[in-house]
Short mmCIF file of C-alpha atoms and ligand atoms in Angstrom, two decimals:
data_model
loop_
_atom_site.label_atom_id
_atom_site.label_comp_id
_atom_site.label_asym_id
_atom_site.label_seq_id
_atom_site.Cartn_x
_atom_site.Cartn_y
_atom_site.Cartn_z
CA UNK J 7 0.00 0.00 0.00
CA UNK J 8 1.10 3.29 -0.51
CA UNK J 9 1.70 6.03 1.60
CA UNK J 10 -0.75 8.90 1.80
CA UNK J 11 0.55 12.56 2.51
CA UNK J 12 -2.10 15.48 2.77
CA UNK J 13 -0.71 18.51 2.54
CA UNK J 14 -2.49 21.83 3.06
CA UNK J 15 -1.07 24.92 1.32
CA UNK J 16 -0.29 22.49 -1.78
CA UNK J 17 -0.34 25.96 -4.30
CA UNK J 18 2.12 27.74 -2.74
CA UNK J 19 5.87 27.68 -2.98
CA UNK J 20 6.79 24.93 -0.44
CA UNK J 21 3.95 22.71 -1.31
CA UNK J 22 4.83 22.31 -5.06
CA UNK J 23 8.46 21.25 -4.11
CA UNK J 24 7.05 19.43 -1.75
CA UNK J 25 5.28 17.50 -3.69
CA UNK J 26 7.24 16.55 -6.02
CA UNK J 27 9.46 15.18 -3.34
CA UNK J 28 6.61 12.92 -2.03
CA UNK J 29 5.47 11.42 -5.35
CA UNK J 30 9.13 10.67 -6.29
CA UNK J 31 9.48 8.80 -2.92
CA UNK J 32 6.13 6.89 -4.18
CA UNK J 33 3.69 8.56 -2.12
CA UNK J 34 0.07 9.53 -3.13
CA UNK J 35 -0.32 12.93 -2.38
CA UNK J 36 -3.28 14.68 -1.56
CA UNK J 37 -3.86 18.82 -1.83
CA UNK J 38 -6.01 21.36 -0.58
CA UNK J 39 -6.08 24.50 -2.01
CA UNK J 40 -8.44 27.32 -1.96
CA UNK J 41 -11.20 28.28 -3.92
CA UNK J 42 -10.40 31.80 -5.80
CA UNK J 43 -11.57 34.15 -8.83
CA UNK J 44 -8.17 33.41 -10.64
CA UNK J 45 -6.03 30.46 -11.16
CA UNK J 46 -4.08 29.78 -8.16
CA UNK J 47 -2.44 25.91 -9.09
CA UNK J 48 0.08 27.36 -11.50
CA UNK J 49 2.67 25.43 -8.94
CA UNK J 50 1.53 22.50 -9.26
CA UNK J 51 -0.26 22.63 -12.57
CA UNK J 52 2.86 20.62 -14.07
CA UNK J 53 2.13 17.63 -11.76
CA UNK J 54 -1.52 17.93 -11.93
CA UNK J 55 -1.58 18.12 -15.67
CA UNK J 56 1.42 15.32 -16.18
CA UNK J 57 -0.39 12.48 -18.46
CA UNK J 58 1.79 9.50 -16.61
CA UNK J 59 0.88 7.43 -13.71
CA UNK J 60 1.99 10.64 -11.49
CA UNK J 61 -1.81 12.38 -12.19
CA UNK J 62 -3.32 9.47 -10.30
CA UNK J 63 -1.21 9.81 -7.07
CA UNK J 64 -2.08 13.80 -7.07
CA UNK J 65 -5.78 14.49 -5.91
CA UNK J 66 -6.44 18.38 -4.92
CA UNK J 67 -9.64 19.10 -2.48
CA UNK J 68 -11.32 22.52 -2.08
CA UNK J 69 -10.78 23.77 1.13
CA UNK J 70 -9.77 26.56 3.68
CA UNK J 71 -7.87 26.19 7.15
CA UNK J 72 -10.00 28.70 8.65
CA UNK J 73 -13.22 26.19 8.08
CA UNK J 74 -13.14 23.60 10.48
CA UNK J 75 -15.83 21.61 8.87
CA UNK J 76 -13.71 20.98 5.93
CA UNK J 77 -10.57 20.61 7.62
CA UNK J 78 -12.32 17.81 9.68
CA UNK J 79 -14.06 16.11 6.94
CA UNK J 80 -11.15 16.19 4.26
CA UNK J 81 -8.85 14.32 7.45
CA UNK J 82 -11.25 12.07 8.16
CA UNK J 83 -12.32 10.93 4.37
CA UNK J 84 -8.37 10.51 3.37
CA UNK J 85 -7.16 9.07 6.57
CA UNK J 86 -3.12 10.43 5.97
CA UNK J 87 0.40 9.05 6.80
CA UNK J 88 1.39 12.22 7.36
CA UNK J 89 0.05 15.62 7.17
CA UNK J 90 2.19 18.69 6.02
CA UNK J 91 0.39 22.36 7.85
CA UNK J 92 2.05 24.81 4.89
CA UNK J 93 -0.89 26.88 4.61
CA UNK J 94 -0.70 30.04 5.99
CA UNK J 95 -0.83 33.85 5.20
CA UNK J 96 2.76 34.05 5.02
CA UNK J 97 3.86 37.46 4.21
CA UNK J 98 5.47 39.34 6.95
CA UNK J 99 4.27 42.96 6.24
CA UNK J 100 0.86 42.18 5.17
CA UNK J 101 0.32 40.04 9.03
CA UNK J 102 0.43 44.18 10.18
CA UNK J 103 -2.61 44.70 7.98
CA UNK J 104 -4.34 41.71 8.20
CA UNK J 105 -3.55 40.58 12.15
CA UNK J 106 -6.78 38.83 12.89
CA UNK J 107 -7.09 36.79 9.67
CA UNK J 108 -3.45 35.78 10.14
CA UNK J 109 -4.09 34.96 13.88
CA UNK J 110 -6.60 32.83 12.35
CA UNK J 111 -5.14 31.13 9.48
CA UNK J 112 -1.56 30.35 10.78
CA UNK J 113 -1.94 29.64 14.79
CA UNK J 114 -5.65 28.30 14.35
CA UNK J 115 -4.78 26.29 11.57
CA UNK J 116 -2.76 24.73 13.33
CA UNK J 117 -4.75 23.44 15.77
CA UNK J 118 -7.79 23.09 13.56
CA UNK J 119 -5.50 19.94 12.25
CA UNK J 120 -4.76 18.92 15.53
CA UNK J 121 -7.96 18.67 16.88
CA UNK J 122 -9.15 16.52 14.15
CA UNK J 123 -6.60 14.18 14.34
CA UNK J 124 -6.95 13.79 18.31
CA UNK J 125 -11.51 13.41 17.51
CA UNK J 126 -10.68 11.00 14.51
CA UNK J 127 -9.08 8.58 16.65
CA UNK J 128 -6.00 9.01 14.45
CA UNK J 129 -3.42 9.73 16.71
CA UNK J 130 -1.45 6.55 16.34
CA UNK J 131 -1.78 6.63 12.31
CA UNK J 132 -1.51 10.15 11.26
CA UNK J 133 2.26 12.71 11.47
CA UNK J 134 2.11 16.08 11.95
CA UNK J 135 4.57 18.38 10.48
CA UNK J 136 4.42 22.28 11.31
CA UNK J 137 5.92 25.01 9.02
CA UNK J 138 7.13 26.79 12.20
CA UNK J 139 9.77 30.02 10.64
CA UNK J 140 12.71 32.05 12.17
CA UNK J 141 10.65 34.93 12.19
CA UNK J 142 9.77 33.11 15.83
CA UNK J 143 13.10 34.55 17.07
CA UNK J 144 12.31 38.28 15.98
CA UNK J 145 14.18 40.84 18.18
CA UNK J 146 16.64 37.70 18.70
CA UNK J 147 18.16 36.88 21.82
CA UNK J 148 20.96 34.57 20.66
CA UNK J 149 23.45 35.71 18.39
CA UNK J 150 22.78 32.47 16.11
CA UNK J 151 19.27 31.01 16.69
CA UNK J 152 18.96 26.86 17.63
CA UNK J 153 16.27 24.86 18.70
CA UNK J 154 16.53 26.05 22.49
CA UNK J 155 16.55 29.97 21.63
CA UNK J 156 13.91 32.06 23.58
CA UNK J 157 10.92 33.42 21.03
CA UNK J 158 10.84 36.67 20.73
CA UNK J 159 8.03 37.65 18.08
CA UNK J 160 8.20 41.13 16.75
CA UNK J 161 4.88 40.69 14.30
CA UNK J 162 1.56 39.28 14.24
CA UNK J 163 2.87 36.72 11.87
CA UNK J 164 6.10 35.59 13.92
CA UNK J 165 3.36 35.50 17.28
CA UNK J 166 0.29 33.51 15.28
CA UNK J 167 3.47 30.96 14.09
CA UNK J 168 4.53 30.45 17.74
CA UNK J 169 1.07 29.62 19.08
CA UNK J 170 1.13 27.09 16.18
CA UNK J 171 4.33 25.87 17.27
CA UNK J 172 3.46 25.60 21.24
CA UNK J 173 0.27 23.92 20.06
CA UNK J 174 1.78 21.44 18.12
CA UNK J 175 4.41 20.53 21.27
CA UNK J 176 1.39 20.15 23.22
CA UNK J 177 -1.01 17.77 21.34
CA UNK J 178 1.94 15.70 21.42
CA UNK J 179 2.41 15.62 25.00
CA UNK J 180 -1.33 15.55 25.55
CA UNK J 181 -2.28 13.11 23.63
CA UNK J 182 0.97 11.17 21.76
CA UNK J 183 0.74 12.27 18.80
CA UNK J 184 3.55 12.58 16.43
CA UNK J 185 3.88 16.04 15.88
CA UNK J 186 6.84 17.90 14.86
CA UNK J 187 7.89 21.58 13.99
CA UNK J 188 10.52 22.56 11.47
CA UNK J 189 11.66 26.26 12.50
CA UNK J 190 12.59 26.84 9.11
CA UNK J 191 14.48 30.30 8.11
CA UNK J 192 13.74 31.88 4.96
CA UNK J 193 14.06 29.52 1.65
CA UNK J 194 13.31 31.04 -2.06
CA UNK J 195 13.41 29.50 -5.53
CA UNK J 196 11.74 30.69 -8.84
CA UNK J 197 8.42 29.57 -7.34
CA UNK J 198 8.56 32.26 -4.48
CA UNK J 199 5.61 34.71 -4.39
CA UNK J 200 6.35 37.85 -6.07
CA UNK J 201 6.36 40.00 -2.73
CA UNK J 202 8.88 38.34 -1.27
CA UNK J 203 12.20 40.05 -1.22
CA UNK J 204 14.38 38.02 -3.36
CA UNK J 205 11.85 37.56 -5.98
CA UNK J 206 11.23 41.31 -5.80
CA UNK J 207 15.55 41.98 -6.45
CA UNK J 208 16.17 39.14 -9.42
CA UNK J 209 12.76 39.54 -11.06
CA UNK J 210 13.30 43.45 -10.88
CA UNK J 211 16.89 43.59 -12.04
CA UNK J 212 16.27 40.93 -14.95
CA UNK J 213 13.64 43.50 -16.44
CA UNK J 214 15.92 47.04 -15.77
CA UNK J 215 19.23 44.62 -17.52
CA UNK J 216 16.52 44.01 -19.91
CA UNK J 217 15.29 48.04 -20.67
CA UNK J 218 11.63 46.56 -19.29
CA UNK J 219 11.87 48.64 -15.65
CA UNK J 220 13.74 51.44 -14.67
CA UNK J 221 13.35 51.79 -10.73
CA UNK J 222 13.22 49.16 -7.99
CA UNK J 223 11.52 50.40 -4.97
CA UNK J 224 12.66 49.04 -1.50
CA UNK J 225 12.60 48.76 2.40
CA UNK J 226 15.28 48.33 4.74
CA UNK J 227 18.44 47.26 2.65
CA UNK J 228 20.26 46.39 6.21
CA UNK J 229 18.12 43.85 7.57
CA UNK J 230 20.12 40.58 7.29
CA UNK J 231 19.08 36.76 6.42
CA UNK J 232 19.74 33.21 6.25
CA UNK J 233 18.29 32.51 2.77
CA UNK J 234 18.39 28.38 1.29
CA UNK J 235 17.04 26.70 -1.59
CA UNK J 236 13.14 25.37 -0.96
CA UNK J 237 13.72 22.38 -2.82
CA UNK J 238 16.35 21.60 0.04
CA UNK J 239 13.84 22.65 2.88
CA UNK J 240 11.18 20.39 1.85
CA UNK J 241 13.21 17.40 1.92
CA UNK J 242 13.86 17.99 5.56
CA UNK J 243 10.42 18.77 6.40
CA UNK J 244 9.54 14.95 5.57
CA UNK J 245 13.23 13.79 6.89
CA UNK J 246 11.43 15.45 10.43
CA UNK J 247 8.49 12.94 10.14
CA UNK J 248 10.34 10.17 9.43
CA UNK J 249 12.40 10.44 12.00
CA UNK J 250 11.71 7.72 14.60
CA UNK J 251 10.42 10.22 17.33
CA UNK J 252 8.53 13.39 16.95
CA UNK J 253 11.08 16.86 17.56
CA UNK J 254 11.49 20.22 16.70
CA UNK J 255 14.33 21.16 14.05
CA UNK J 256 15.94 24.38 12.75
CA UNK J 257 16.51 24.07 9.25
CA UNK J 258 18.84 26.85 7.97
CA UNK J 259 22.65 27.33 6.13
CA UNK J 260 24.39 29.22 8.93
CA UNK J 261 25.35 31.75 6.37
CA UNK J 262 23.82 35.30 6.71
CA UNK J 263 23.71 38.37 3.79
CA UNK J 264 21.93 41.20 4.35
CA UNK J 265 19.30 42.63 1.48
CA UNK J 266 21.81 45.22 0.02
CA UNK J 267 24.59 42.42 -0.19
CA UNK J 268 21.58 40.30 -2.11
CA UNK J 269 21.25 42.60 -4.03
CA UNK J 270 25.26 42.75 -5.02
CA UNK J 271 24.99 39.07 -5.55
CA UNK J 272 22.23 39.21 -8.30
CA UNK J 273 23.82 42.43 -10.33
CA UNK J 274 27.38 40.96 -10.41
CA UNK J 275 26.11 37.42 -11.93
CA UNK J 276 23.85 40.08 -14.51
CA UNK J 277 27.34 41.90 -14.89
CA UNK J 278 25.60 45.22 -13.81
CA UNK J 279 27.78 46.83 -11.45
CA UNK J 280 25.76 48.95 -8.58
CA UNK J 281 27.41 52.13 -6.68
CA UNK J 282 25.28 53.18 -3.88
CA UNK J 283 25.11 56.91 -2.89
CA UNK J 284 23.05 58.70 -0.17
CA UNK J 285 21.87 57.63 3.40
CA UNK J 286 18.74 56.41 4.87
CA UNK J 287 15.65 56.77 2.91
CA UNK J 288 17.47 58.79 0.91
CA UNK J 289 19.98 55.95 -0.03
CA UNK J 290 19.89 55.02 -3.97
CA UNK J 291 21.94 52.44 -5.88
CA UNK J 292 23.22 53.62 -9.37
CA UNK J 293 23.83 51.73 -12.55
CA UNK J 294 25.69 53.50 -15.37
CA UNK J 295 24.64 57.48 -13.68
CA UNK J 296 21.27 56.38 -13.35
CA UNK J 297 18.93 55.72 -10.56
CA UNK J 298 17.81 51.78 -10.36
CA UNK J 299 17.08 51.07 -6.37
CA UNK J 300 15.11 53.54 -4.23
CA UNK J 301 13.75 53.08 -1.21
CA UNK J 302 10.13 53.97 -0.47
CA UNK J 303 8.55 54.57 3.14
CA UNK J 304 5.53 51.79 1.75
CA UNK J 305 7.88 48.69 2.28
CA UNK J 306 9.40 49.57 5.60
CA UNK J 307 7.46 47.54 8.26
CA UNK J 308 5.78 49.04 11.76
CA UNK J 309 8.79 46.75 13.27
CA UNK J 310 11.57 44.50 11.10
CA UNK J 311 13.57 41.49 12.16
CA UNK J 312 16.72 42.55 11.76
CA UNK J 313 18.93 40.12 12.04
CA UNK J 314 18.56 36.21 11.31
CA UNK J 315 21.08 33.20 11.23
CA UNK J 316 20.39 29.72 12.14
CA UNK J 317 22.22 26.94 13.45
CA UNK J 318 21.07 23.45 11.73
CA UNK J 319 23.41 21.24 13.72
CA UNK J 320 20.98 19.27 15.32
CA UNK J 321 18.99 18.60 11.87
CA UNK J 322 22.16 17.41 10.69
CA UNK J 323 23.89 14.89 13.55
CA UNK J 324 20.08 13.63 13.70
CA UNK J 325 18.52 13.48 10.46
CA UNK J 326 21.73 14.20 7.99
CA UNK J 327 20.04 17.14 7.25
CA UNK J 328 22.61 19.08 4.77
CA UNK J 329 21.38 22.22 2.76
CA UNK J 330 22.65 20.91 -0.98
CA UNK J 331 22.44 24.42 -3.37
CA UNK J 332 24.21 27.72 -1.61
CA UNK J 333 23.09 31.25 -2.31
CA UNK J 334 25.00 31.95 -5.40
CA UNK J 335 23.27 28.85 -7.15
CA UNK J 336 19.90 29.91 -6.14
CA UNK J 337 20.55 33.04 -7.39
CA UNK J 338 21.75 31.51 -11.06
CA UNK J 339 18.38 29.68 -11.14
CA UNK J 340 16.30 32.24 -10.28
CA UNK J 341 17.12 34.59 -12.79
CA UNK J 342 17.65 32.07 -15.69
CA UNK J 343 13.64 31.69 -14.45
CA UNK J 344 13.17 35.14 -15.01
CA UNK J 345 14.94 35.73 -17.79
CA UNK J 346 13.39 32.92 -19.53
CA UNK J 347 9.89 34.68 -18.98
CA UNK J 348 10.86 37.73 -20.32
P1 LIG E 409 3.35 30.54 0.31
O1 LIG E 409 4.01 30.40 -1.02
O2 LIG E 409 2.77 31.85 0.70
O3 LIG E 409 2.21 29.42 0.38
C1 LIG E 409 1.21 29.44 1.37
C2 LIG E 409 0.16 28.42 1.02
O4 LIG E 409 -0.88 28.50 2.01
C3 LIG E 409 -0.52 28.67 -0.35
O5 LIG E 409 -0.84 27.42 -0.92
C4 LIG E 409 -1.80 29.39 0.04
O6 LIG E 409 -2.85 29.26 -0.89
C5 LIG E 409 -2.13 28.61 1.33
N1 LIG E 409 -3.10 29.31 2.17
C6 LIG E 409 -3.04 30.58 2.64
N2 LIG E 409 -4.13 30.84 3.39
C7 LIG E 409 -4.88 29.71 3.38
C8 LIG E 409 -6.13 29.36 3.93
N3 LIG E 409 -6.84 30.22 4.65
N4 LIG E 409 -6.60 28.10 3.73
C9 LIG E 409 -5.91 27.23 2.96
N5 LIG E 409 -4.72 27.51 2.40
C10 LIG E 409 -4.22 28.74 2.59
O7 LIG E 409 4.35 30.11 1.47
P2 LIG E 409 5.65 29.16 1.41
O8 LIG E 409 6.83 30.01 1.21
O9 LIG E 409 5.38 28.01 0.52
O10 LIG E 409 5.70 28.66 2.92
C11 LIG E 409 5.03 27.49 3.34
C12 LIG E 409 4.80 27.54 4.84
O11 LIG E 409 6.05 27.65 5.49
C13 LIG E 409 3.98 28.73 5.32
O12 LIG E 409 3.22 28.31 6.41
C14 LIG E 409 5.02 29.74 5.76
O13 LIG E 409 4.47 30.58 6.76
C15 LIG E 409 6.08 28.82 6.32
N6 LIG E 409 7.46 29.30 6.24
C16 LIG E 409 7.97 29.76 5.07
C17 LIG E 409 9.29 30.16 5.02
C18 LIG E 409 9.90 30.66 3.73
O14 LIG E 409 10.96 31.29 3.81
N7 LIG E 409 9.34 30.38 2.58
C19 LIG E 409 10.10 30.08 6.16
C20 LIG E 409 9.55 29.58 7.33
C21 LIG E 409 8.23 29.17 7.36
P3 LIG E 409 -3.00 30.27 -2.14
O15 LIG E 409 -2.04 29.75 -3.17
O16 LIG E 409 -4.42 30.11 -2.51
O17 LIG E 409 -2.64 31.64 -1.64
O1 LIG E 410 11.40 38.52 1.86
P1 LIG E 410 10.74 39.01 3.09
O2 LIG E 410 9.37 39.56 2.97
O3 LIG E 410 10.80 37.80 4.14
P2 LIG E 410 10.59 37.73 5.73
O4 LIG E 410 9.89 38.91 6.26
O5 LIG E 410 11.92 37.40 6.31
O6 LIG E 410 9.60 36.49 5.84
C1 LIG E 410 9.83 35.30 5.10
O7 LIG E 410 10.69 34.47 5.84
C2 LIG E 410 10.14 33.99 7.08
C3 LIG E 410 11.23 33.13 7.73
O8 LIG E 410 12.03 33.93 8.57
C4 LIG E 410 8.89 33.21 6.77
F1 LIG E 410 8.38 32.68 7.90
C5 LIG E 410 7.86 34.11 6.11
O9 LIG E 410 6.70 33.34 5.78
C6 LIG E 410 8.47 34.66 4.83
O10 LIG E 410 8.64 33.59 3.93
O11 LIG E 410 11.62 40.14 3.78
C7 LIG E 410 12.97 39.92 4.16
C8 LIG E 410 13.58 41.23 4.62
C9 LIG E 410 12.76 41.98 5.67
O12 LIG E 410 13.61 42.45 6.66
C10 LIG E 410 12.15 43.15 4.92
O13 LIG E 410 11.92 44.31 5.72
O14 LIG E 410 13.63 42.10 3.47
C11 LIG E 410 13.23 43.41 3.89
N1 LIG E 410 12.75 44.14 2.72
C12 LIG E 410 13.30 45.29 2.24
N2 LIG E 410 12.58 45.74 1.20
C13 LIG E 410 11.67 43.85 1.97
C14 LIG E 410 11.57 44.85 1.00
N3 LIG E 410 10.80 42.81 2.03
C15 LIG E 410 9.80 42.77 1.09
N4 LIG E 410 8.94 41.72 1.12
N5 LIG E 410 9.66 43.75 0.15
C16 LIG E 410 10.51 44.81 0.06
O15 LIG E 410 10.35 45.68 -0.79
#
């Protein structure tokens, strides 16, 4: 018999990589994605639409984490090996404007899962994974974050995440079962939504090399980051659950940039060299005497992590855990992506 994985937030970036991990391991993967006015599988449409065996292992379900109703009945009809929590409103700056929806989705979600595990009677069948995040650490109080770091939340995002995280921990203790968090800092690819930083710097700079754009408008340049490769994090989210107990793992590359050296990384490999003049908002980055990077007051948040790096020694003595592409390769593939769309 095959394994059955149900993964909610199957449309966005993690759950596409993820799922192509789980049907090359020979699992048959179930979705859930959300109803909406405009197509919103373009992720996944490449599995969905593949005409081999592949189609028949990949069944999507209409549903929402906020509905409990469906959550429940969509558990209990497919009866899962493992269950992957990805959904979530996941941007950062928009958990500011939207705090109670985000309380809702991504620390109620959580538990929404939970719950219906524990009243289906599946607690010694089903594994729980949890996309815990870095942003847990916020105004940090370790200068490299582990597993044992104090939370420090700094967002409605980073504090919905760590109810979700606390809640997982204790419907394991409660009631055994497996349920594990990945504290996973940030991880990008060609598949990462638009808004997202990185995205924002490669797809930008492709179009201005290209004549297509002539500003990019920014935040804060000087916040810094452990960025990795998706396709790396979503093999250790199901190394976590196969692990033979449940635990909590930072996932990360122990190598930090901040969004201004980013930035340097993309225009060298596009051979456009970047002088920055100016201070504070006021700060501009120049290609050939012209203007190219801004900042603009829109992108700055009410409060900004400033300052991530993570420590995946523990994911890597236990579960030989080892991030495979570095930044400078993610980089490559993310604008030949872009370039190839343009
Ligand atoms: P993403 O691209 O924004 O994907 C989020 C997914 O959740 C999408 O499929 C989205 O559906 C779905 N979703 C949002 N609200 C939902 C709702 N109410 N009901 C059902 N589904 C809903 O995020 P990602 O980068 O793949 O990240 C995956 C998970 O890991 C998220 O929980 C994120 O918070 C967490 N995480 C991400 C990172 C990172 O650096 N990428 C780091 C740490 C943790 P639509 O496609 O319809 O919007
Ligand atoms: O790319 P970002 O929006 O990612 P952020 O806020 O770190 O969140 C991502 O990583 C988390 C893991 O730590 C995930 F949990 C979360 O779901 C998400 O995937 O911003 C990165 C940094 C921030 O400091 C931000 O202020 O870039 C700075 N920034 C500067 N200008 C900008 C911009 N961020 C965005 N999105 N857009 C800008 O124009």
């Amino acid at each position: 018999m095959k394994k059955k994985a149900l993964i909610f937030g199957v449309t966005g970036q993690d759950g596409s990589y993820l799922s192509e991990i789980l049907l090359k391991k020979g699992y048959v993967v179930h979705g859930v994605k959300r109803r909406s006015s405009s197509i919103n599988t373009q992720r996944v449409d490449h599995i969905y639409q593949d005409p081999h065996e592949i189609k028949r292992n990949f069944i999507l379900h209409y549903g929402d984490i906020t509905d409990s109703t469906v959550v429940s009945k969509i558990i209990k009809e497919i009866s899962p090996d493992e269950i992957y929590n990805l959904a979530a409103q996941s941007h950062v700056a928009v958990s500011f404007e939207v705090p109670e929806y985000t309380a809702n989705a991504d620390a109620l979600g959580a538990l929404r899962i939970l719950e219906a595990i524990r009243f289906h009677k599946l607690a010694k069948k089903t594994k729980f994974y949890q996309a815990g995040t870095s942003e847990m650490f916020g105004k940090i109080r370790e200068k490299i974050q582990n597993e044992n770091t104090p939370f420090n939340p700094i967002s409605p995002y980073g504090v919905a995440k760590q109810y979700a995280h606390w809640i997982t921990i204790n419907y394991r203790k409660a009631y055994g079962i497996f349920a594990s968090n990945g504290i996973l800092f940030n991880h990008e690819s060609p598949r990462r939504g638009e808004t997202f930083v990185t995205k924002k710097i490669v797809a930008a700079l492709c179009k201005i090399k290209l004549k297509k754009q002539k500003t990019l408008f920014l935040g804060n340049l000087y916040a810094k980051r452990d960025w990795g490769h998706a396709k790396d994090y979503c093999e250790a989210m199901w190394k976590i659950l196969q692990h033979k107990k449940p635990d909590d793992f930072v996932i990360a590359t122990g190598k930090q940039y901040s969004i201004k050296e980013f930035i340097e990384i993309v225009s060298s490999q596009l051979n456009m060299k970047i002088q920055w003049r100016g201070k504070g908002i006021n700060e501009k980055g120049y290609h050939d005497g012209k203007p190219i990077i801004a900042c603009d007051k829109k992108y700055f948040r009410p409060l900004d992590v400033e300052d991530l790096i993570g420590n995946a020694s523990k994911a890597a003595k236990i579960l030989k855990w080892k991030p495979k592409i570095n930044l400078k390769q993610l980089v490559k593939e993310m604008i030949q992506y872009e370039m190839d769309l343009n």
